[in-house]
GROMACS .gro file of C-alpha atoms in nm:
model
  336
    1MET     CA    1   3.091  -4.584   1.964
    2THR     CA    2   3.057  -4.240   1.805
    3PRO     CA    3   3.354  -4.019   1.712
    4GLY     CA    4   3.236  -3.767   1.974
    5SER     CA    5   3.243  -4.025   2.251
    6THR     CA    6   3.591  -4.137   2.144
    7GLY     CA    7   3.716  -3.779   2.157
    8SER     CA    8   3.555  -3.725   2.495
    9ARG     CA    9   3.714  -4.042   2.634
   10THR     CA   10   4.054  -3.935   2.500
   11ARG     CA   11   4.015  -3.592   2.662
   12TRP     CA   12   3.926  -3.740   3.001
   13THR     CA   13   4.217  -3.984   2.970
   14ARG     CA   14   4.453  -3.691   2.920
   15ILE     CA   15   4.300  -3.508   3.215
   16GLY     CA   16   4.345  -3.822   3.428
   17ARG     CA   17   4.711  -3.853   3.329
   18LEU     CA   18   4.769  -3.484   3.403
   19TRP     CA   19   4.608  -3.525   3.744
   20TRP     CA   20   4.834  -3.820   3.830
   21VAL     CA   21   5.140  -3.623   3.720
   22LEU     CA   22   5.031  -3.332   3.939
   23ALA     CA   23   4.962  -3.567   4.229
   24ALA     CA   24   5.303  -3.731   4.195
   25GLY     CA   25   5.469  -3.390   4.184
   26LEU     CA   26   5.282  -3.272   4.493
   27ILE     CA   27   5.372  -3.588   4.683
   28THR     CA   28   5.738  -3.543   4.589
   29VAL     CA   29   5.736  -3.179   4.699
   30ALA     CA   30   5.558  -3.274   5.022
   31LEU     CA   31   5.821  -3.539   5.100
   32LEU     CA   32   6.105  -3.298   5.031
   33LEU     CA   33   5.945  -3.033   5.252
   34ALA     CA   34   5.885  -3.289   5.527
   35VAL     CA   35   6.252  -3.387   5.522
   36SER     CA   36   6.377  -3.026   5.515
   37LYS     CA   37   6.128  -2.900   5.777
   38ARG     CA   38   6.137  -3.189   6.022
   39GLY     CA   39   6.134  -2.965   6.328
   40GLU     CA   40   5.833  -2.765   6.215
   41LEU     CA   41   5.648  -3.081   6.113
   42ARG     CA   42   5.719  -3.237   6.454
   43ARG     CA   43   5.587  -2.921   6.623
   44ALA     CA   44   5.269  -2.933   6.415
   45LEU     CA   45   5.208  -3.300   6.499
   46GLU     CA   46   5.260  -3.225   6.869
   47LEU     CA   47   5.000  -2.949   6.853
   48LEU     CA   48   4.752  -3.178   6.678
   49THR     CA   49   4.776  -3.430   6.962
   50HIS     CA   50   4.653  -3.164   7.207
   51VAL     CA   51   4.337  -3.058   7.027
   52SER     CA   52   4.046  -2.966   7.253
   53PRO     CA   53   3.754  -3.196   7.156
   54ALA     CA   54   3.488  -2.943   7.259
   55LYS     CA   55   3.648  -2.662   7.058
   56ALA     CA   56   3.705  -2.895   6.762
   57LEU     CA   57   3.332  -2.969   6.772
   58VAL     CA   58   3.269  -2.597   6.725
   59ALA     CA   59   3.483  -2.606   6.408
   60LEU     CA   60   3.289  -2.908   6.284
   61LEU     CA   61   2.956  -2.733   6.350
   62CYS     CA   62   3.077  -2.425   6.159
   63GLN     CA   63   3.160  -2.642   5.860
   64ALA     CA   64   2.821  -2.815   5.880
   65ALA     CA   65   2.645  -2.477   5.891
   66CYS     CA   66   2.856  -2.363   5.594
   67LEU     CA   67   2.734  -2.657   5.386
   68ALA     CA   68   2.376  -2.600   5.504
   69CYS     CA   69   2.394  -2.245   5.367
   70LEU     CA   70   2.516  -2.373   5.030
   71ALA     CA   71   2.234  -2.628   5.021
   72GLY     CA   72   1.985  -2.358   5.124
   73LEU     CA   73   2.105  -2.133   4.840
   74GLN     CA   74   2.035  -2.394   4.574
   75GLN     CA   75   1.709  -2.496   4.746
   76TRP     CA   76   1.590  -2.133   4.727
   77LEU     CA   77   1.678  -2.105   4.358
   78LEU     CA   78   1.494  -2.429   4.277
   79ALA     CA   79   1.191  -2.314   4.477
   80VAL     CA   80   1.175  -1.994   4.271
   81GLY     CA   81   1.137  -2.218   3.965
   82GLY     CA   82   0.860  -2.416   4.130
   83VAL     CA   83   1.061  -2.724   4.233
   84ARG     CA   84   1.042  -2.814   4.602
   85VAL     CA   85   1.331  -3.006   4.756
   86THR     CA   86   1.381  -3.060   5.129
   87LEU     CA   87   1.693  -2.912   5.288
   88ALA     CA   88   1.805  -3.261   5.396
   89ALA     CA   89   1.784  -3.394   5.039
   90MET     CA   90   1.963  -3.088   4.902
   91GLY     CA   91   2.232  -3.126   5.167
   92ARG     CA   92   2.295  -3.485   5.061
   93MET     CA   93   2.325  -3.376   4.698
   94VAL     CA   94   2.564  -3.093   4.783
   95LEU     CA   95   2.783  -3.327   4.990
   96ALA     CA   96   2.791  -3.588   4.712
   97ALA     CA   97   2.878  -3.333   4.443
   98ASN     CA   98   3.145  -3.185   4.670
   99ALA     CA   99   3.298  -3.530   4.721
  100MET     CA  100   3.317  -3.581   4.343
  101ALA     CA  101   3.477  -3.242   4.293
  102GLY     CA  102   3.733  -3.319   4.563
  103ALA     CA  103   3.836  -3.669   4.456
  104LEU     CA  104   3.806  -3.716   4.080
  105PRO     CA  105   4.019  -3.573   3.797
  106GLY     CA  106   3.806  -3.294   3.652
  107GLY     CA  107   3.584  -3.353   3.952
  108ALA     CA  108   3.411  -3.014   3.940
  109ALA     CA  109   3.262  -3.105   3.602
  110PHE     CA  110   3.153  -3.447   3.731
  111GLY     CA  111   2.993  -3.289   4.037
  112ALA     CA  112   2.805  -3.030   3.831
  113ALA     CA  113   2.686  -3.295   3.582
  114TRP     CA  114   2.567  -3.518   3.866
  115LEU     CA  115   2.377  -3.229   4.028
  116TYR     CA  116   2.225  -3.149   3.688
  117ARG     CA  117   2.086  -3.503   3.658
  118GLU     CA  118   1.957  -3.504   4.015
  119PHE     CA  119   1.775  -3.172   3.970
  120ARG     CA  120   1.620  -3.304   3.649
  121ARG     CA  121   1.502  -3.619   3.827
  122ARG     CA  122   1.328  -3.402   4.083
  123GLY     CA  123   1.123  -3.220   3.821
  124ALA     CA  124   1.337  -2.925   3.716
  125ASP     CA  125   1.348  -2.858   3.343
  126ARG     CA  126   1.674  -2.798   3.158
  127ALA     CA  127   1.657  -2.419   3.171
  128LEU     CA  128   1.583  -2.412   3.544
  129THR     CA  129   1.854  -2.665   3.623
  130ALA     CA  130   2.122  -2.480   3.425
  131GLY     CA  131   2.002  -2.149   3.568
  132VAL     CA  132   2.025  -2.272   3.927
  133LEU     CA  133   2.380  -2.401   3.879
  134ALA     CA  134   2.491  -2.083   3.700
  135ALA     CA  135   2.318  -1.844   3.944
  136SER     CA  136   2.453  -2.021   4.252
  137GLY     CA  137   2.804  -2.002   4.104
  138VAL     CA  138   2.769  -1.630   4.032
  139LEU     CA  139   2.631  -1.553   4.379
  140SER     CA  140   2.910  -1.753   4.545
  141ALA     CA  141   3.176  -1.574   4.339
  142LEU     CA  142   3.032  -1.230   4.423
  143ALA     CA  143   3.013  -1.326   4.792
  144LEU     CA  144   3.380  -1.431   4.784
  145VAL     CA  145   3.469  -1.089   4.639
  146VAL     CA  146   3.286  -0.927   4.933
  147VAL     CA  147   3.483  -1.145   5.176
  148ILE     CA  148   3.810  -1.047   5.007
  149VAL     CA  149   3.719  -0.678   5.037
  150LEU     CA  150   3.636  -0.724   5.407
  151GLY     CA  151   3.964  -0.909   5.454
  152VAL     CA  152   4.163  -0.632   5.287
  153LEU     CA  153   3.997  -0.369   5.506
  154MET     CA  154   4.078  -0.571   5.819
  155ALA     CA  155   4.438  -0.649   5.715
  156GLY     CA  156   4.526  -0.292   5.623
  157THR     CA  157   4.881  -0.254   5.492
  158ARG     CA  158   5.014  -0.577   5.640
  159GLY     CA  159   5.105  -0.864   5.409
  160PRO     CA  160   4.947  -0.854   5.061
  161GLY     CA  161   4.678  -0.613   5.187
  162THR     CA  162   4.838  -0.302   5.036
  163THR     CA  163   4.869  -0.453   4.688
  164LEU     CA  164   4.515  -0.583   4.701
  165LEU     CA  165   4.385  -0.249   4.827
  166TRP     CA  166   4.531  -0.072   4.525
  167THR     CA  167   4.403  -0.347   4.296
  168LEU     CA  168   4.051  -0.317   4.436
  169ALA     CA  169   4.063   0.062   4.404
  170ILE     CA  170   4.165   0.036   4.038
  171LEU     CA  171   3.892  -0.224   3.972
  172ALA     CA  172   3.636   0.001   4.140
  173LEU     CA  173   3.739   0.293   3.916
  174LEU     CA  174   3.718   0.071   3.610
  175ALA     CA  175   3.372  -0.048   3.718
  176VAL     CA  176   3.251   0.311   3.757
  177ALA     CA  177   3.398   0.400   3.417
  178GLY     CA  178   3.228   0.095   3.267
  179LEU     CA  179   2.890   0.197   3.408
  180VAL     CA  180   2.932   0.544   3.259
  181VAL     CA  181   3.024   0.400   2.919
  182LEU     CA  182   2.727   0.160   2.927
  183ARG     CA  183   2.491   0.457   2.930
  184PHE     CA  184   2.557   0.494   2.556
  185PRO     CA  185   2.320   0.275   2.345
  186ALA     CA  186   2.586   0.210   2.079
  187VAL     CA  187   2.817   0.057   2.339
  188ARG     CA  188   2.541  -0.169   2.475
  189LYS     CA  189   2.455  -0.290   2.126
  190ALA     CA  190   2.821  -0.366   2.051
  191ILE     CA  191   2.854  -0.566   2.375
  192VAL     CA  192   2.537  -0.764   2.298
  193ARG     CA  193   2.664  -0.848   1.948
  194ARG     CA  194   3.000  -0.955   2.086
  195TRP     CA  195   2.834  -1.175   2.350
  196GLU     CA  196   2.611  -1.336   2.086
  197ARG     CA  197   2.916  -1.425   1.875
  198ILE     CA  198   3.093  -1.576   2.179
  199ALA     CA  199   2.780  -1.769   2.280
  200ALA     CA  200   2.745  -1.901   1.923
  201ARG     CA  201   3.098  -2.043   1.936
  202HIS     CA  202   3.065  -2.184   2.289
  203GLU     CA  203   2.730  -2.361   2.317
  204ASN     CA  204   2.757  -2.438   2.690
  205LEU     CA  205   2.836  -2.075   2.774
  206GLY     CA  206   2.542  -1.954   2.568
  207SER     CA  207   2.306  -2.207   2.727
  208ALA     CA  208   2.417  -2.109   3.077
  209GLY     CA  209   2.365  -1.740   2.999
  210ARG     CA  210   2.017  -1.797   2.859
  211ALA     CA  211   1.920  -2.022   3.150
  212THR     CA  212   2.039  -1.765   3.406
  213ARG     CA  213   1.839  -1.487   3.235
  214GLU     CA  214   1.528  -1.707   3.230
  215LEU     CA  215   1.570  -1.789   3.599
  216VAL     CA  216   1.612  -1.421   3.695
  217GLU     CA  217   1.311  -1.317   3.484
  218HIS     CA  218   1.099  -1.593   3.638
  219ALA     CA  219   1.213  -1.490   3.987
  220ARG     CA  220   1.113  -1.131   3.916
  221THR     CA  221   0.768  -1.252   3.815
  222VAL     CA  222   0.722  -1.475   4.121
  223ARG     CA  223   0.900  -1.248   4.371
  224PRO     CA  224   0.931  -0.897   4.229
  225GLY     CA  225   1.193  -0.651   4.348
  226LEU     CA  226   1.542  -0.691   4.485
  227ARG     CA  227   1.444  -0.773   4.844
  228PRO     CA  228   1.377  -1.147   4.784
  229TRP     CA  229   1.730  -1.181   4.641
  230LEU     CA  230   1.877  -1.074   4.974
  231THR     CA  231   1.808  -1.426   5.102
  232PRO     CA  232   2.026  -1.615   4.850
  233ALA     CA  233   2.289  -1.339   4.865
  234ALA     CA  234   2.304  -1.372   5.244
  235LEU     CA  235   2.325  -1.751   5.220
  236ALA     CA  236   2.615  -1.725   4.972
  237LEU     CA  237   2.798  -1.482   5.202
  238LEU     CA  238   2.731  -1.690   5.514
  239ASN     CA  239   2.867  -1.995   5.331
  240TRP     CA  240   3.211  -1.830   5.308
  241LEU     CA  241   3.201  -1.663   5.651
  242LEU     CA  242   3.112  -1.987   5.829
  243ASP     CA  243   3.393  -2.163   5.642
  244ALA     CA  244   3.627  -1.891   5.770
  245ALA     CA  245   3.480  -1.945   6.118
  246CYS     CA  246   3.583  -2.312   6.087
  247LEU     CA  247   3.943  -2.196   6.036
  248LEU     CA  248   3.912  -1.962   6.335
  249ALA     CA  249   3.773  -2.244   6.551
  250SER     CA  250   4.059  -2.470   6.437
  251LEU     CA  251   4.310  -2.217   6.571
  252TRP     CA  252   4.107  -2.192   6.891
  253ALA     CA  253   4.096  -2.572   6.930
  254LEU     CA  254   4.475  -2.586   6.905
  255GLY     CA  255   4.519  -2.310   7.163
  256LEU     CA  256   4.699  -2.088   6.910
  257PRO     CA  257   4.692  -1.708   6.891
  258VAL     CA  258   4.448  -1.580   6.629
  259PRO     CA  259   4.593  -1.338   6.371
  260TRP     CA  260   4.274  -1.131   6.367
  261SER     CA  261   4.394  -0.870   6.120
  262GLY     CA  262   4.487  -1.114   5.844
  263LEU     CA  263   4.278  -1.425   5.913
  264LEU     CA  264   3.986  -1.340   5.685
  265LEU     CA  265   4.210  -1.226   5.400
  266ALA     CA  266   4.430  -1.536   5.426
  267PHE     CA  267   4.122  -1.756   5.415
  268ALA     CA  268   3.968  -1.570   5.119
  269LEU     CA  269   4.284  -1.567   4.907
  270VAL     CA  270   4.326  -1.943   4.947
  271GLN     CA  271   3.975  -2.004   4.813
  272ILE     CA  272   4.070  -1.869   4.469
  273PRO     CA  273   4.313  -2.151   4.372
  274VAL     CA  274   4.100  -2.405   4.561
  275SER     CA  275   3.788  -2.305   4.364
  276ALA     CA  276   3.986  -2.328   4.040
  277ARG     CA  277   4.030  -2.704   4.110
  278ILE     CA  278   4.383  -2.712   3.971
  279THR     CA  279   4.413  -3.024   4.184
  280PRO     CA  280   4.117  -3.216   4.333
  281GLY     CA  281   3.995  -3.019   4.633
  282GLY     CA  282   4.296  -2.788   4.599
  283LEU     CA  283   4.505  -3.067   4.746
  284GLY     CA  284   4.857  -2.944   4.822
  285ILE     CA  285   4.787  -2.593   4.697
  286ALA     CA  286   4.549  -2.509   4.982
  287GLU     CA  287   4.784  -2.645   5.248
  288ALA     CA  288   5.091  -2.464   5.116
  289SER     CA  289   4.923  -2.127   5.050
  290LEU     CA  290   4.723  -2.112   5.373
  291THR     CA  291   5.027  -2.210   5.582
  292GLY     CA  292   5.236  -1.942   5.412
  293LEU     CA  293   4.974  -1.669   5.459
  294LEU     CA  294   4.923  -1.754   5.828
  295VAL     CA  295   5.299  -1.725   5.875
  296VAL     CA  296   5.292  -1.382   5.707
  297TYR     CA  297   5.029  -1.272   5.958
  298GLY     CA  298   5.223  -1.375   6.265
  299LEU     CA  299   5.207  -1.750   6.333
  300GLN     CA  300   5.510  -1.974   6.365
  301PRO     CA  301   5.550  -2.221   6.074
  302GLY     CA  302   5.467  -2.522   6.292
  303GLN     CA  303   5.159  -2.347   6.433
  304ALA     CA  304   5.039  -2.240   6.089
  305PHE     CA  305   5.083  -2.590   5.948
  306ALA     CA  306   4.895  -2.749   6.240
  307ALA     CA  307   4.604  -2.503   6.202
  308THR     CA  308   4.592  -2.563   5.828
  309LEU     CA  309   4.588  -2.941   5.868
  310LEU     CA  310   4.309  -2.931   6.127
  311TYR     CA  311   4.102  -2.694   5.912
  312ARG     CA  312   4.152  -2.914   5.607
  313ILE     CA  313   4.044  -3.221   5.804
  314PHE     CA  314   3.708  -3.054   5.870
  315SER     CA  315   3.666  -2.883   5.533
  316TYR     CA  316   3.802  -3.155   5.301
  317TRP     CA  317   3.917  -3.491   5.436
  318LEU     CA  318   3.619  -3.555   5.663
  319LEU     CA  319   3.370  -3.446   5.396
  320GLU     CA  320   3.501  -3.689   5.133
  321PRO     CA  321   3.378  -4.018   5.293
  322ILE     CA  322   3.057  -3.847   5.410
  323GLY     CA  323   2.992  -3.717   5.059
  324TRP     CA  324   3.052  -4.053   4.894
  325GLY     CA  325   2.822  -4.209   5.152
  326CYS     CA  326   2.552  -3.957   5.050
  327TRP     CA  327   2.613  -4.044   4.684
  328LEU     CA  328   2.573  -4.415   4.760
  329ALA     CA  329   2.256  -4.353   4.965
  330THR     CA  330   2.109  -4.148   4.681
  331ALA     CA  331   2.191  -4.415   4.424
  332LEU     CA  332   2.047  -4.697   4.637
  333GLY     CA  333   1.736  -4.491   4.714
  334ARG     CA  334   1.679  -4.432   4.344
  335LYS     CA  335   1.703  -4.807   4.273
  336ARG     CA  336   1.451  -4.885   4.546
   0.00000   0.00000   0.00000
């Protein structure tokens, strides 16, 4: 065993212990909340027993379409690099990686590493594989920013909308100022030198940056212009919007009033801590934050909790066994 492998094992052991501590803390908090909010919890459970099956199916279809868009995004990026993968195969890989990210300590890293190996097995070289993973992450992040902006515009001054509106306005001014400053060659050279020093210290960051540049340059050669990039950008945006539609359909299936003004913003804000993977799949954090935001935008606590639980069943709990089944099918298929 090499010293590097020993250090890596120690690091993952610490991450595992931290995850169990967080899980124990979340379970304790959940139990305390359940005891203190018995009436609201009982109301939520009553609502869940009266779910409309046909409307719940709509929520399930929205979540399936959301995952299909994510699979289509990565399929498009691989195709630009000359690697052809069917949408069904990509969907299985996305579901398996999602299951890893939602169940294991440090699961996002495991999921990305597993996808990396699967792309390599299907003929993608290292640069293309790293570029696809980095580019899909960037496109998804930018699409989430667009969803947040749309949510702020819909919410107006209600809830956290005012604060976010001012924040977005300040960020927009800073972005414009940055574009003006970048017109000076000396500034661009200083930024490049700074990035090269950072990339030299962090090998993974440098590799991801180089791979993304290579992928974009290759895409420009194969499909010149900005128009071809509208397809992956639209897929990234639809991924988030269809996920939000799953939340909307969950409210509909429960027969609850829809807080139209704040629904999209509540959904988008919750995705930030969930994407950070502080806990596997945002477990506990997603439930608490989404319930609280739905209450801010007009739902009763019991109604908000019921809608959150139903949405999380479709977007997290149901996907875990399906994803691990896809992982097992992929592993068995490779052995055959």
